[in-house]
Coordinates of C-alpha atoms in Angstrom, one line a residue:
M10 CA 0.3 0.0 0.5
K11 CA 3.1 2.7 0.8
K12 CA 4.9 1.3 -2.8
L13 CA 1.1 2.8 -4.0
L14 CA 1.3 5.8 -2.2
K15 CA 4.5 6.5 -3.5
V16 CA 4.4 5.9 -7.0
L17 CA 1.0 8.1 -7.2
K18 CA 2.4 11.1 -4.7
R19 CA 5.3 10.9 -7.9
I20 CA 2.9 10.9 -10.7
L21 CA 0.7 14.1 -8.9
I22 CA 3.9 15.6 -8.9
A23 CA 4.9 14.1 -12.0
L24 CA 1.4 15.9 -13.6
L25 CA 1.9 19.4 -12.1
L26 CA 4.8 20.0 -13.0
L27 CA 3.9 19.3 -16.0
I28 CA 1.0 21.4 -15.5
I29 CA 3.2 24.3 -14.3
V30 CA 5.0 24.5 -17.3
L31 CA 2.6 24.0 -19.8
L32 CA 1.1 27.1 -17.8
A33 CA 4.7 28.7 -17.8
V34 CA 5.2 28.1 -21.8
T35 CA 2.1 29.0 -22.3
Y36 CA 2.7 32.7 -20.9
L37 CA 5.9 34.0 -22.2
Y38 CA 4.0 32.2 -25.8
V39 CA 1.5 34.8 -25.5
K40 CA 3.9 37.1 -25.0
Q41 CA 5.1 37.9 -28.5
P42 CA 4.6 40.5 -30.0
Q43 CA 2.1 39.0 -32.6
F44 CA -0.2 38.4 -29.8
G45 CA -0.6 42.4 -29.6
A46 CA -0.9 44.4 -26.4
L47 CA -4.1 45.5 -24.3
P48 CA -5.3 49.1 -24.0
E49 CA -3.9 51.1 -20.6
G50 CA -3.3 53.8 -19.1
A51 CA -4.6 57.2 -20.4
R52 CA -6.0 53.7 -23.4
L53 CA -8.0 52.7 -21.0
E54 CA -9.3 55.7 -19.4
F55 CA -11.0 56.9 -23.2
V56 CA -12.1 53.7 -23.9
K57 CA -13.9 53.2 -20.6
R58 CA -14.9 56.2 -21.2
S59 CA -16.3 54.8 -24.0
P60 CA -21.4 54.2 -23.7
N61 CA -20.4 50.5 -25.6
Y62 CA -17.9 49.6 -23.3
R63 CA -19.4 47.8 -20.0
D64 CA -18.5 46.6 -17.1
G65 CA -15.1 45.5 -18.1
K66 CA -15.5 44.5 -21.7
F67 CA -17.1 46.2 -24.5
R68 CA -21.1 45.4 -25.9
N69 CA -22.8 44.3 -29.2
L70 CA -25.9 46.7 -29.1
I71 CA -28.7 44.3 -28.6
E72 CA -26.9 41.4 -26.5
K73 CA -27.1 37.9 -28.0
P74 CA -25.4 34.7 -27.2
I75 CA -22.4 33.8 -29.1
I76 CA -24.4 30.1 -29.9
T77 CA -27.5 29.8 -31.9
K78 CA -29.8 27.4 -29.2
G79 CA -29.7 24.3 -29.9
Y80 CA -26.3 24.2 -30.6
S81 CA -23.3 24.0 -27.7
V82 CA -19.9 24.6 -28.5
L83 CA -18.6 21.1 -26.4
G84 CA -21.4 20.1 -30.2
E85 CA -19.9 21.7 -32.4
L86 CA -15.7 21.7 -30.9
K87 CA -16.4 17.9 -31.3
K88 CA -17.8 18.1 -34.6
T89 CA -14.7 19.3 -35.9
V90 CA -12.9 16.6 -34.2
F91 CA -14.4 14.0 -35.2
E92 CA -16.4 14.3 -38.2
E93 CA -15.2 14.7 -41.7
F94 CA -16.3 17.4 -43.6
P95 CA -16.0 17.0 -47.5
H96 CA -14.3 20.4 -50.3
R97 CA -14.0 22.4 -47.7
E98 CA -10.8 23.7 -48.9
P99 CA -9.6 23.7 -52.8
V100 CA -6.9 21.5 -54.0
D101 CA -6.5 23.3 -57.1
S102 CA -5.0 26.4 -57.1
L103 CA -7.3 29.6 -57.3
P104 CA -6.9 31.9 -60.2
S105 CA -6.1 35.4 -59.5
I106 CA -4.5 38.8 -61.4
K107 CA -1.9 40.5 -60.3
T108 CA -2.2 43.3 -61.0
N109 CA -0.1 46.8 -60.4
L110 CA -1.9 48.5 -57.5
K111 CA 1.3 51.1 -57.6
V112 CA 0.3 52.5 -61.2
I113 CA -3.1 53.3 -61.4
P114 CA -3.9 56.3 -62.5
A115 CA -5.2 58.6 -59.6
D116 CA -9.2 59.6 -61.2
Q117 CA -9.8 56.2 -61.7
N118 CA -11.9 54.8 -58.8
V119 CA -11.3 51.3 -58.4
M120 CA -11.4 48.4 -55.5
V121 CA -9.0 44.9 -55.5
W122 CA -9.7 41.8 -53.3
F123 CA -6.7 40.2 -52.2
G124 CA -9.2 37.4 -50.9
H125 CA -11.1 36.9 -47.2
S126 CA -11.9 40.0 -46.0
S127 CA -8.5 42.4 -47.6
F128 CA -9.5 44.5 -50.6
F129 CA -7.9 47.8 -52.1
L130 CA -10.1 51.6 -52.5
Q131 CA -8.6 54.3 -54.7
L132 CA -12.2 57.0 -54.6
D133 CA -10.8 61.2 -55.3
G134 CA -7.4 59.5 -55.0
V135 CA -7.3 58.8 -52.2
R136 CA -5.7 55.5 -51.3
I137 CA -7.5 53.2 -49.1
L138 CA -6.6 49.6 -47.7
V139 CA -9.1 46.6 -45.7
D140 CA -8.1 44.1 -43.5
P141 CA -4.4 43.6 -44.5
V142 CA -3.1 39.4 -44.6
F143 CA -0.6 38.8 -46.2
S144 CA 1.3 36.5 -44.3
G145 CA -0.2 34.0 -45.5
K146 CA -2.0 32.6 -42.7
A147 CA -4.9 33.9 -39.7
S148 CA -3.3 31.5 -36.8
P149 CA -0.8 33.3 -34.2
L150 CA 0.4 29.3 -34.1
P151 CA 2.9 27.9 -36.4
W152 CA 1.0 25.2 -37.1
G153 CA -3.2 27.4 -37.7
V154 CA -4.4 28.1 -41.0
K155 CA -2.9 28.2 -43.6
S156 CA -4.1 30.1 -47.0
Y157 CA -5.2 28.1 -50.0
K158 CA -2.8 27.3 -52.9
G159 CA -2.8 30.7 -55.9
S160 CA -5.4 32.9 -52.4
D161 CA -2.0 34.7 -51.2
I162 CA -0.3 36.2 -54.5
Y163 CA -0.1 39.8 -52.5
T164 CA 3.0 41.2 -50.3
A165 CA 3.3 44.5 -48.6
E166 CA 5.6 45.2 -51.0
D167 CA 2.5 45.3 -53.6
M168 CA 1.2 48.0 -51.8
P169 CA 1.7 51.7 -52.8
E170 CA 1.4 54.0 -49.7
I171 CA -1.3 54.5 -48.0
D172 CA -3.7 57.3 -47.2
Y173 CA -6.2 55.2 -44.8
M174 CA -5.4 51.7 -43.9
L175 CA -8.7 50.5 -41.9
L176 CA -9.3 47.8 -39.2
S177 CA -12.7 45.6 -38.4
H178 CA -11.9 44.1 -35.6
D179 CA -8.2 41.8 -34.7
H180 CA -9.2 38.5 -35.7
Y181 CA -6.2 37.2 -37.0
D182 CA -8.0 36.4 -40.1
H183 CA -8.0 40.6 -40.2
L184 CA -5.0 41.7 -38.1
D185 CA -2.1 40.5 -39.3
Y186 CA 1.0 40.7 -37.3
E187 CA 3.6 40.1 -40.2
T188 CA 1.1 42.1 -42.6
V189 CA 0.9 44.8 -40.4
K190 CA 3.9 45.6 -39.4
A191 CA 5.7 45.3 -43.1
L192 CA 2.9 47.4 -44.1
Q193 CA 4.2 50.2 -42.0
P194 CA 6.3 53.0 -42.8
K195 CA 3.8 53.0 -45.4
V196 CA 0.4 53.8 -43.7
K197 CA 0.2 57.7 -43.0
Y198 CA -3.4 56.6 -41.3
V199 CA -5.0 53.9 -39.7
I200 CA -8.9 54.6 -38.6
C201 CA -9.8 51.3 -35.8
G202 CA -12.0 50.3 -33.0
L203 CA -11.2 52.2 -29.5
G204 CA -8.7 49.6 -27.9
A205 CA -7.8 48.3 -31.0
G206 CA -4.4 51.5 -31.3
A207 CA -2.6 49.8 -28.4
H208 CA -1.8 46.9 -31.0
Y209 CA -0.3 49.1 -33.3
E210 CA 1.7 51.4 -31.0
R211 CA 3.5 47.4 -29.9
W212 CA 4.3 47.1 -32.9
G213 CA 5.6 50.7 -34.2
Y214 CA 3.3 52.6 -35.7
S215 CA 3.2 56.3 -33.7
S216 CA 0.3 57.7 -31.8
K217 CA -0.2 60.1 -34.6
Q218 CA -0.7 57.2 -37.1
I219 CA -3.0 56.3 -35.3
L220 CA -6.7 57.4 -35.2
E221 CA -9.1 55.2 -32.7
K222 CA -12.7 55.6 -32.7
D223 CA -16.2 54.5 -31.8
W224 CA -19.3 53.8 -33.3
G225 CA -20.6 57.1 -34.9
D226 CA -17.3 58.6 -35.5
E227 CA -16.5 60.9 -38.5
V228 CA -13.0 60.6 -39.6
K229 CA -12.4 63.9 -41.8
V230 CA -10.4 63.0 -45.7
K231 CA -11.2 65.8 -47.8
T232 CA -13.7 68.5 -48.9
G233 CA -16.6 65.8 -49.5
F234 CA -15.1 63.1 -47.6
S235 CA -15.5 61.2 -44.8
I236 CA -15.2 57.9 -43.4
F237 CA -17.6 56.4 -40.9
A238 CA -17.1 54.2 -37.6
E239 CA -19.9 52.0 -37.4
T240 CA -21.7 49.1 -36.1
T241 CA -21.9 45.9 -36.8
H242 CA -22.4 42.0 -34.6
H243 CA -19.5 40.8 -33.8
S244 CA -16.6 40.8 -31.1
S245 CA -12.6 40.7 -30.6
G246 CA -9.2 39.5 -29.2
R247 CA -5.8 37.8 -29.4
G248 CA -5.5 36.5 -26.7
F249 CA -6.8 35.2 -23.0
K250 CA -9.6 37.7 -22.7
S251 CA -12.0 39.6 -25.2
E252 CA -13.4 42.2 -26.1
Q253 CA -11.5 44.7 -25.2
S254 CA -11.5 46.4 -28.4
L255 CA -13.8 47.7 -30.6
W256 CA -15.1 46.0 -33.6
L257 CA -16.1 48.7 -36.9
S258 CA -17.7 48.9 -39.7
F259 CA -17.4 51.5 -42.1
F260 CA -19.4 53.9 -44.5
I261 CA -17.0 55.8 -46.9
K262 CA -18.8 58.6 -48.2
S263 CA -16.6 60.5 -51.0
P264 CA -17.5 63.1 -54.2
A265 CA -17.9 59.7 -56.3
L266 CA -18.6 56.9 -54.6
N267 CA -20.2 55.4 -51.1
I268 CA -18.5 52.7 -49.8
Y269 CA -19.9 50.1 -47.0
Y270 CA -18.2 47.7 -46.0
S271 CA -20.2 45.7 -43.1
G272 CA -17.3 43.9 -41.4
D273 CA -17.7 40.5 -39.9
G274 CA -20.9 40.3 -37.8
G275 CA -24.0 38.4 -37.5
Y276 CA -27.4 39.5 -39.3
S277 CA -29.3 42.3 -37.3
E278 CA -31.7 45.8 -38.2
R279 CA -28.9 47.4 -37.8
F280 CA -28.9 47.2 -42.2
K281 CA -32.4 49.0 -42.2
K282 CA -31.0 51.9 -39.7
M283 CA -27.7 51.9 -41.8
V284 CA -29.2 53.0 -45.0
E285 CA -31.8 55.8 -43.3
K286 CA -28.6 56.9 -41.6
Y287 CA -27.0 56.4 -45.2
P288 CA -29.6 56.7 -48.1
A289 CA -27.0 56.1 -51.0
I290 CA -25.2 53.2 -51.4
D291 CA -22.9 52.5 -54.1
W292 CA -20.9 49.3 -53.1
A293 CA -21.4 47.5 -51.0
V294 CA -18.7 44.9 -49.5
M295 CA -20.6 42.0 -47.3
E296 CA -18.7 39.4 -45.2
C297 CA -20.4 36.2 -47.0
G298 CA -18.5 32.8 -45.3
Q299 CA -17.0 30.8 -43.0
Y300 CA -20.8 30.9 -41.5
N301 CA -22.7 28.4 -39.5
K302 CA -25.7 28.8 -37.9
A303 CA -24.3 27.4 -34.9
W304 CA -23.2 30.7 -34.4
Q305 CA -25.1 32.6 -36.9
S306 CA -25.2 35.5 -34.1
V307 CA -21.9 36.7 -35.4
H308 CA -21.5 35.6 -38.7
E309 CA -24.5 36.2 -41.7
L310 CA -25.4 32.6 -43.3
P311 CA -25.6 33.9 -47.8
E312 CA -29.9 33.7 -46.9
E313 CA -29.0 37.1 -44.1
V314 CA -26.2 38.6 -46.6
A315 CA -28.6 39.1 -49.5
Q316 CA -31.4 40.2 -47.3
A317 CA -29.2 42.7 -45.4
T318 CA -27.4 44.6 -48.9
T319 CA -31.5 44.7 -49.8
E320 CA -32.1 46.4 -47.1
L321 CA -29.3 48.5 -47.1
K322 CA -30.6 49.8 -50.9
A323 CA -27.4 48.6 -52.5
K324 CA -26.2 49.9 -56.0
N325 CA -24.2 46.8 -56.1
M326 CA -22.1 43.4 -53.4
L327 CA -19.3 42.3 -53.7
P328 CA -18.9 38.9 -50.8
V329 CA -15.9 38.5 -49.1
H330 CA -14.8 36.6 -46.0
H331 CA -14.3 33.4 -48.0
S332 CA -11.7 32.0 -50.4
K333 CA -8.8 32.3 -49.2
F334 CA -8.9 30.6 -45.4
T335 CA -11.0 27.6 -44.1
L336 CA -12.9 28.8 -40.1
A337 CA -15.9 26.8 -41.2
Q338 CA -17.3 23.9 -41.9
H339 CA -19.0 24.4 -45.2
P340 CA -16.8 23.4 -48.7
W341 CA -14.8 26.6 -49.6
D342 CA -17.1 27.4 -52.6
E343 CA -20.6 27.4 -51.3
P344 CA -20.2 31.0 -50.2
L345 CA -19.8 32.1 -53.7
K346 CA -22.9 29.4 -55.0
R347 CA -25.5 30.6 -52.7
I348 CA -25.8 34.1 -52.6
S349 CA -24.9 34.1 -56.2
A350 CA -28.1 32.2 -56.4
L351 CA -29.5 33.9 -53.8
S352 CA -29.0 37.1 -55.5
Q353 CA -30.7 36.3 -58.9
A354 CA -33.6 38.7 -59.3
K355 CA -32.1 41.4 -56.4
P356 CA -32.5 44.5 -57.0
Y357 CA -28.0 45.0 -56.3
R358 CA -25.1 43.5 -59.0
L359 CA -22.9 41.0 -57.6
A360 CA -20.0 41.4 -58.4
T361 CA -17.3 37.9 -57.9
P362 CA -13.8 38.7 -59.1
M363 CA -10.4 37.0 -58.9
I364 CA -8.0 37.4 -56.1
G365 CA -6.7 40.5 -57.8
E366 CA -8.8 41.8 -60.6
L367 CA -9.0 45.0 -61.2
I368 CA -13.7 46.7 -59.8
R369 CA -14.2 49.1 -61.9
L370 CA -16.3 50.8 -59.5
D371 CA -18.1 53.4 -61.7
D372 CA -18.2 51.6 -64.3
P373 CA -22.0 49.5 -64.9
S374 CA -21.4 47.5 -67.6
Q375 CA -18.3 45.3 -66.0
V376 CA -18.6 41.1 -66.6
F377 CA -17.0 39.5 -64.1
Q378 CA -16.8 35.0 -64.1
Q379 CA -18.3 32.9 -62.1
W380 CA -14.2 31.6 -62.3
W381 CA -14.9 29.1 -59.4
K382 CA -16.9 26.7 -61.6
H383 CA -13.7 25.6 -62.8
V384 CA -12.0 24.9 -59.1
K385 CA -11.8 21.8 -58.3

């Protein structure tokens, strides 16, 4: 009996030491720069004054559980680990076009999508870069989510000088440390949600470059040109403490065209309210991918994307948040197939460019191919 107790004691000590080592390794690992930083000091005090920050974190306008009723976190985790979901990533390399962004004439109003939610805008000579991720991954871990073949042909070096870089929220598939670090010398200003400036400051951006905004705030670019930080229904966080920076959508009002970017977020009545505030939307860039009925409150289903775009009364819609990373259980091309079918006979025009294809924003005659049909 004494021998057994000794053996059990040794096992318990070994397990305790292993737990201590794992905790120490984890603690040291999350201190690496790619995890960013939490707001503190004067920034934290400023964050606390936001009406959208309560009880130690940012909140959605209407509180909803992340997991849909009838589903569970454990159940979804079990499915991910033990069930097979076919065609979650393409076998073939995705078709793409390498557009030279540095030589586009300043008087052209264009957009170039880089896969997932990264895109470049040039409006009235102003260059805007949104949620850039060019590192080929959407995870802080070496073995984490990797980009599809052919979807990562652009780098920070390919970007021209950027007037405004916009961040919808700080999740890894939207805020990429390597990309943002490399872009710092090219970026005049970053517009991000309250609290998110802590990441950029840690990564070498000056306080003059960082414009942290609350919902409803306006950045005046020049006469007749403004960028508004607006609401969405989502979350944020890069480490163990979440909801410490605010998640955004954007309305870009220029003399030539008005662009709305939804950011990530589940469907809500905000789209009806948005069109009351911004009644003339030429282009809606809408999240459409990495969805699941289990987490429908934070990511729209394609049916909801079509509904929201109709409610926005947008003339044109570009679906994003697909065709680069696998972050859900659906087939990689399902978002494109479903939104194409759902958009037939809708009052908006659907744009489905290849990665890197130049979208002529003021050319309603431009035709886009259903390029995914030829990809295995």
